[in-house]
Amino acid sequence: MTATSLPPRTQDLSEGPLGIALLDIESGDLPAARRHIAQAVVHGVSAGANASLFHGAPALEFVLARAGHAGRDVRDVVDRVVDARLTAARRRQESGVLPNLAEWDLIRGLTGLGALLLTRGAPSARLTDVLSYLVSLSRPVRLEGRDLPGWWSAVGPAGEEMPDGHSNNGMAHGIAGPLAALSLAARHGVQVPGQSEAIALFARWLDWYGGSYWTPRAHLDTKRPSGPEPARQSWCYGRPGIARAQQLAALALRDANRRQAAEDTLIHTLTDPFTLARITDATLCHGWAGLIALTRAVAADSPTPERFTPVVDNLHQRLTADLDRLPKPGFMEGRSGAHLALNASNATDWTSVLLIT
């Protein structure tokens, strides 16, 4: 395996053939899965700085592991990717420079790599190193005479400059991702120093600021928590994804009040006509498919799962109605991911790539 210059999207779990292979594997169509995987790796497999849970060697490992075929050669490459990313992150921390989201988020960064390592089952020193790094984000950074969150970034998800920086709060690119990863690790019995404290800190931040996609510096001095934005609510950004992260935090911390609040938030959000009117497609990332997948996950961990049955039924109807209008074939924004959610099957634990299980 070598890092090569590749056609865009070829190894992309979000939209490329690797993501389509997830549906093949979940459906038991292994010949189709082999064809799609071969298509994804025909030009080589990236193990460079752009390798992540959703691209290159780590994405390949995740897909192969769903079929029980992630070999030592693939894992060795991924291990080197993780080591390189950790080294770069430590150097950045030593320099005092603020992190880019791509250093630590789920889609491109160490949160996603940690999620992948969690799926291997047996804990490892490499996994605890990643968890320790995520814990380190809970320590404030001093900038221009002011303490800012350790995950504060000067650029947005697409590399756009954010004046005075921001806290990204969502599951895909924000602090809800590390919260979910640390909480899931705790549920798997994997603990590092400071983990519970970091979970509590990230959860409290989202209590206060989680109503917004991101928090600019001007909002740090407010005496009132931010109200919910009149924006699309989804898995990737908004209250639903955050609610699942908060429920996972509550389970890790054994906090019944937080769990109840998270579950109430999800039900309120997904029964509000104004909110539902802003959701316009069937995708996993920001549409009905992602919402039904995470609602099922929340219900499975709730002491009152029957509360979610009407919500799931409504989401199922909406997903069914909109699925055929999806123009793309892929996983995160296409038909493959939507079909995975619609089928309500999770035999391969494909939902772990979303950090909801």
PDB file of N, CA and C in Angstrom, residues 248-303:
ATOM      1  N   LEU A 248     -25.094   9.478  25.430  1.00  0.00           N
ATOM      2  CA  LEU A 248     -23.931   8.628  25.662  1.00  0.00           C
ATOM      3  C   LEU A 248     -23.100   9.129  26.841  1.00  0.00           C
ATOM      4  N   ALA A 249     -22.950  10.451  26.951  1.00  0.00           N
ATOM      5  CA  ALA A 249     -22.230  11.028  28.090  1.00  0.00           C
ATOM      6  C   ALA A 249     -22.932  10.676  29.386  1.00  0.00           C
ATOM      7  N   ALA A 250     -24.250  10.788  29.381  1.00  0.00           N
ATOM      8  CA  ALA A 250     -25.011  10.480  30.588  1.00  0.00           C
ATOM      9  C   ALA A 250     -24.848   9.024  30.994  1.00  0.00           C
ATOM     10  N   LEU A 251     -24.833   8.134  30.017  1.00  0.00           N
ATOM     11  CA  LEU A 251     -24.639   6.719  30.324  1.00  0.00           C
ATOM     12  C   LEU A 251     -23.237   6.465  30.881  1.00  0.00           C
ATOM     13  N   ALA A 252     -22.245   7.153  30.321  1.00  0.00           N
ATOM     14  CA  ALA A 252     -20.875   7.001  30.823  1.00  0.00           C
ATOM     15  C   ALA A 252     -20.723   7.542  32.233  1.00  0.00           C
ATOM     16  N   LEU A 253     -21.431   8.637  32.518  1.00  0.00           N
ATOM     17  CA  LEU A 253     -21.318   9.294  33.828  1.00  0.00           C
ATOM     18  C   LEU A 253     -22.367   8.802  34.821  1.00  0.00           C
ATOM     19  N   ARG A 254     -23.257   7.932  34.363  1.00  0.00           N
ATOM     20  CA  ARG A 254     -24.372   7.437  35.176  1.00  0.00           C
ATOM     21  C   ARG A 254     -25.216   8.613  35.701  1.00  0.00           C
ATOM     22  N   ASP A 255     -25.557   9.487  34.791  1.00  0.00           N
ATOM     23  CA  ASP A 255     -26.297  10.706  35.121  1.00  0.00           C
ATOM     24  C   ASP A 255     -27.706  10.586  34.528  1.00  0.00           C
ATOM     25  N   ALA A 256     -28.653  10.159  35.353  1.00  0.00           N
ATOM     26  CA  ALA A 256     -30.012   9.915  34.875  1.00  0.00           C
ATOM     27  C   ALA A 256     -30.688  11.192  34.414  1.00  0.00           C
ATOM     28  N   ASN A 257     -30.421  12.314  35.058  1.00  0.00           N
ATOM     29  CA  ASN A 257     -31.052  13.572  34.666  1.00  0.00           C
ATOM     30  C   ASN A 257     -30.582  14.012  33.286  1.00  0.00           C
ATOM     31  N   ARG A 258     -29.291  13.871  33.020  1.00  0.00           N
ATOM     32  CA  ARG A 258     -28.772  14.243  31.704  1.00  0.00           C
ATOM     33  C   ARG A 258     -29.338  13.312  30.626  1.00  0.00           C
ATOM     34  N   ARG A 259     -29.421  12.035  30.936  1.00  0.00           N
ATOM     35  CA  ARG A 259     -29.991  11.110  29.957  1.00  0.00           C
ATOM     36  C   ARG A 259     -31.431  11.488  29.627  1.00  0.00           C
ATOM     37  N   GLN A 260     -32.218  11.778  30.655  1.00  0.00           N
ATOM     38  CA  GLN A 260     -33.613  12.153  30.424  1.00  0.00           C
ATOM     39  C   GLN A 260     -33.707  13.428  29.599  1.00  0.00           C
ATOM     40  N   ALA A 261     -32.864  14.401  29.910  1.00  0.00           N
ATOM     41  CA  ALA A 261     -32.889  15.661  29.166  1.00  0.00           C
ATOM     42  C   ALA A 261     -32.531  15.446  27.698  1.00  0.00           C
ATOM     43  N   ALA A 262     -31.539  14.599  27.442  1.00  0.00           N
ATOM     44  CA  ALA A 262     -31.136  14.329  26.056  1.00  0.00           C
ATOM     45  C   ALA A 262     -32.265  13.654  25.288  1.00  0.00           C
ATOM     46  N   GLU A 263     -32.894  12.676  25.909  1.00  0.00           N
ATOM     47  CA  GLU A 263     -33.979  11.972  25.234  1.00  0.00           C
ATOM     48  C   GLU A 263     -35.171  12.891  24.993  1.00  0.00           C
ATOM     49  N   ASP A 264     -35.490  13.738  25.982  1.00  0.00           N
ATOM     50  CA  ASP A 264     -36.583  14.702  25.810  1.00  0.00           C
ATOM     51  C   ASP A 264     -36.279  15.675  24.680  1.00  0.00           C
ATOM     52  N   THR A 265     -35.018  16.103  24.588  1.00  0.00           N
ATOM     53  CA  THR A 265     -34.632  17.033  23.521  1.00  0.00           C
ATOM     54  C   THR A 265     -34.845  16.413  22.156  1.00  0.00           C
ATOM     55  N   LEU A 266     -34.463  15.160  22.000  1.00  0.00           N
ATOM     56  CA  LEU A 266     -34.621  14.519  20.699  1.00  0.00           C
ATOM     57  C   LEU A 266     -36.096  14.398  20.321  1.00  0.00           C
ATOM     58  N   ILE A 267     -36.926  13.977  21.253  1.00  0.00           N
ATOM     59  CA  ILE A 267     -38.347  13.824  20.956  1.00  0.00           C
ATOM     60  C   ILE A 267     -38.974  15.177  20.641  1.00  0.00           C
ATOM     61  N   HIS A 268     -38.649  16.189  21.427  1.00  0.00           N
ATOM     62  CA  HIS A 268     -39.200  17.521  21.169  1.00  0.00           C
ATOM     63  C   HIS A 268     -38.779  18.028  19.794  1.00  0.00           C
ATOM     64  N   THR A 269     -37.510  17.834  19.466  1.00  0.00           N
ATOM     65  CA  THR A 269     -36.996  18.322  18.179  1.00  0.00           C
ATOM     66  C   THR A 269     -37.680  17.633  17.009  1.00  0.00           C
ATOM     67  N   LEU A 270     -37.847  16.318  17.111  1.00  0.00           N
ATOM     68  CA  LEU A 270     -38.342  15.549  15.972  1.00  0.00           C
ATOM     69  C   LEU A 270     -39.858  15.402  15.938  1.00  0.00           C
ATOM     70  N   THR A 271     -40.544  16.124  16.831  1.00  0.00           N
ATOM     71  CA  THR A 271     -42.003  16.215  16.744  1.00  0.00           C
ATOM     72  C   THR A 271     -42.447  17.658  16.520  1.00  0.00           C
ATOM     73  N   ASP A 272     -41.483  18.543  16.316  1.00  0.00           N
ATOM     74  CA  ASP A 272     -41.787  19.955  16.090  1.00  0.00           C
ATOM     75  C   ASP A 272     -42.000  20.196  14.592  1.00  0.00           C
ATOM     76  N   PRO A 273     -43.182  20.606  14.161  1.00  0.00           N
ATOM     77  CA  PRO A 273     -43.430  20.793  12.728  1.00  0.00           C
ATOM     78  C   PRO A 273     -42.490  21.800  12.075  1.00  0.00           C
ATOM     79  N   PHE A 274     -42.135  22.856  12.780  1.00  0.00           N
ATOM     80  CA  PHE A 274     -41.236  23.867  12.227  1.00  0.00           C
ATOM     81  C   PHE A 274     -39.875  23.250  11.938  1.00  0.00           C
ATOM     82  N   THR A 275     -39.382  22.436  12.863  1.00  0.00           N
ATOM     83  CA  THR A 275     -38.101  21.766  12.657  1.00  0.00           C
ATOM     84  C   THR A 275     -38.165  20.781  11.497  1.00  0.00           C
ATOM     85  N   LEU A 276     -39.192  19.970  11.459  1.00  0.00           N
ATOM     86  CA  LEU A 276     -39.308  18.957  10.414  1.00  0.00           C
ATOM     87  C   LEU A 276     -39.428  19.588   9.034  1.00  0.00           C
ATOM     88  N   ALA A 277     -40.029  20.769   8.956  1.00  0.00           N
ATOM     89  CA  ALA A 277     -40.199  21.430   7.666  1.00  0.00           C
ATOM     90  C   ALA A 277     -38.870  21.859   7.064  1.00  0.00           C
ATOM     91  N   ARG A 278     -37.835  21.983   7.886  1.00  0.00           N
ATOM     92  CA  ARG A 278     -36.529  22.419   7.397  1.00  0.00           C
ATOM     93  C   ARG A 278     -35.651  21.264   6.920  1.00  0.00           C
ATOM     94  N   ILE A 279     -36.098  20.049   7.104  1.00  0.00           N
ATOM     95  CA  ILE A 279     -35.342  18.876   6.646  1.00  0.00           C
ATOM     96  C   ILE A 279     -35.862  18.524   5.263  1.00  0.00           C
ATOM     97  N   THR A 280     -34.982  18.532   4.298  1.00  0.00           N
ATOM     98  CA  THR A 280     -35.432  18.491   2.902  1.00  0.00           C
ATOM     99  C   THR A 280     -34.930  17.303   2.105  1.00  0.00           C
ATOM    100  N   ASP A 281     -34.201  16.368   2.723  1.00  0.00           N
ATOM    101  CA  ASP A 281     -33.754  15.220   1.941  1.00  0.00           C
ATOM    102  C   ASP A 281     -33.641  13.984   2.815  1.00  0.00           C
ATOM    103  N   ALA A 282     -33.295  12.873   2.182  1.00  0.00           N
ATOM    104  CA  ALA A 282     -33.299  11.572   2.847  1.00  0.00           C
ATOM    105  C   ALA A 282     -31.924  11.111   3.309  1.00  0.00           C
ATOM    106  N   THR A 283     -30.900  11.945   3.275  1.00  0.00           N
ATOM    107  CA  THR A 283     -29.531  11.492   3.486  1.00  0.00           C
ATOM    108  C   THR A 283     -29.223  11.129   4.937  1.00  0.00           C
ATOM    109  N   LEU A 284     -28.132  10.378   5.094  1.00  0.00           N
ATOM    110  CA  LEU A 284     -27.619  10.108   6.435  1.00  0.00           C
ATOM    111  C   LEU A 284     -27.054  11.352   7.076  1.00  0.00           C
ATOM    112  N   CYS A 285     -26.316  12.136   6.315  1.00  0.00           N
ATOM    113  CA  CYS A 285     -25.586  13.249   6.902  1.00  0.00           C
ATOM    114  C   CYS A 285     -26.524  14.276   7.507  1.00  0.00           C
ATOM    115  N   HIS A 286     -27.482  14.753   6.722  1.00  0.00           N
ATOM    116  CA  HIS A 286     -28.320  15.843   7.211  1.00  0.00           C
ATOM    117  C   HIS A 286     -29.791  15.659   6.888  1.00  0.00           C
ATOM    118  N   GLY A 287     -30.225  14.402   6.702  1.00  0.00           N
ATOM    119  CA  GLY A 287     -31.613  14.164   6.370  1.00  0.00           C
ATOM    120  C   GLY A 287     -32.259  13.070   7.200  1.00  0.00           C
ATOM    121  N   TRP A 288     -33.353  12.514   6.641  1.00  0.00           N
ATOM    122  CA  TRP A 288     -34.184  11.562   7.376  1.00  0.00           C
ATOM    123  C   TRP A 288     -33.431  10.292   7.765  1.00  0.00           C
ATOM    124  N   ALA A 289     -32.527   9.824   6.928  1.00  0.00           N
ATOM    125  CA  ALA A 289     -31.823   8.573   7.215  1.00  0.00           C
ATOM    126  C   ALA A 289     -30.973   8.689   8.476  1.00  0.00           C
ATOM    127  N   GLY A 290     -30.218   9.774   8.588  1.00  0.00           N
ATOM    128  CA  GLY A 290     -29.417   9.963   9.783  1.00  0.00           C
ATOM    129  C   GLY A 290     -30.275  10.094  11.029  1.00  0.00           C
ATOM    130  N   LEU A 291     -31.409  10.769  10.896  1.00  0.00           N
ATOM    131  CA  LEU A 291     -32.280  10.975  12.047  1.00  0.00           C
ATOM    132  C   LEU A 291     -32.898   9.666  12.524  1.00  0.00           C
ATOM    133  N   ILE A 292     -33.321   8.812  11.584  1.00  0.00           N
ATOM    134  CA  ILE A 292     -33.937   7.559  12.030  1.00  0.00           C
ATOM    135  C   ILE A 292     -32.886   6.622  12.626  1.00  0.00           C
ATOM    136  N   ALA A 293     -31.666   6.626  12.078  1.00  0.00           N
ATOM    137  CA  ALA A 293     -30.615   5.771  12.630  1.00  0.00           C
ATOM    138  C   ALA A 293     -30.257   6.187  14.056  1.00  0.00           C
ATOM    139  N   LEU A 294     -30.106   7.479  14.283  1.00  0.00           N
ATOM    140  CA  LEU A 294     -29.719   7.898  15.632  1.00  0.00           C
ATOM    141  C   LEU A 294     -30.891   7.781  16.604  1.00  0.00           C
ATOM    142  N   THR A 295     -32.138   7.967  16.128  1.00  0.00           N
ATOM    143  CA  THR A 295     -33.289   7.811  17.017  1.00  0.00           C
ATOM    144  C   THR A 295     -33.410   6.365  17.481  1.00  0.00           C
ATOM    145  N   ARG A 296     -33.176   5.422  16.579  1.00  0.00           N
ATOM    146  CA  ARG A 296     -33.182   4.015  16.989  1.00  0.00           C
ATOM    147  C   ARG A 296     -32.098   3.748  18.036  1.00  0.00           C
ATOM    148  N   ALA A 297     -30.922   4.365  17.858  1.00  0.00           N
ATOM    149  CA  ALA A 297     -29.834   4.169  18.826  1.00  0.00           C
ATOM    150  C   ALA A 297     -30.203   4.748  20.188  1.00  0.00           C
ATOM    151  N   VAL A 298     -30.806   5.932  20.180  1.00  0.00           N
ATOM    152  CA  VAL A 298     -31.241   6.544  21.438  1.00  0.00           C
ATOM    153  C   VAL A 298     -32.296   5.672  22.108  1.00  0.00           C
ATOM    154  N   ALA A 299     -33.276   5.202  21.335  1.00  0.00           N
ATOM    155  CA  ALA A 299     -34.336   4.374  21.895  1.00  0.00           C
ATOM    156  C   ALA A 299     -33.774   3.092  22.512  1.00  0.00           C
ATOM    157  N   ALA A 300     -32.786   2.496  21.857  1.00  0.00           N
ATOM    158  CA  ALA A 300     -32.211   1.243  22.359  1.00  0.00           C
ATOM    159  C   ALA A 300     -31.536   1.415  23.708  1.00  0.00           C
ATOM    160  N   ASP A 301     -31.070   2.622  24.007  1.00  0.00           N
ATOM    161  CA  ASP A 301     -30.399   2.883  25.281  1.00  0.00           C
ATOM    162  C   ASP A 301     -31.301   3.584  26.282  1.00  0.00           C
ATOM    163  N   SER A 302     -32.566   3.742  25.954  1.00  0.00           N
ATOM    164  CA  SER A 302     -33.505   4.412  26.845  1.00  0.00           C
ATOM    165  C   SER A 302     -34.258   3.392  27.690  1.00  0.00           C
ATOM    166  N   PRO A 303     -34.582   3.715  28.945  1.00  0.00           N
ATOM    167  CA  PRO A 303     -35.421   2.813  29.742  1.00  0.00           C
ATOM    168  C   PRO A 303     -36.878   2.822  29.288  1.00  0.00           C
TER     169      PRO A 303
END
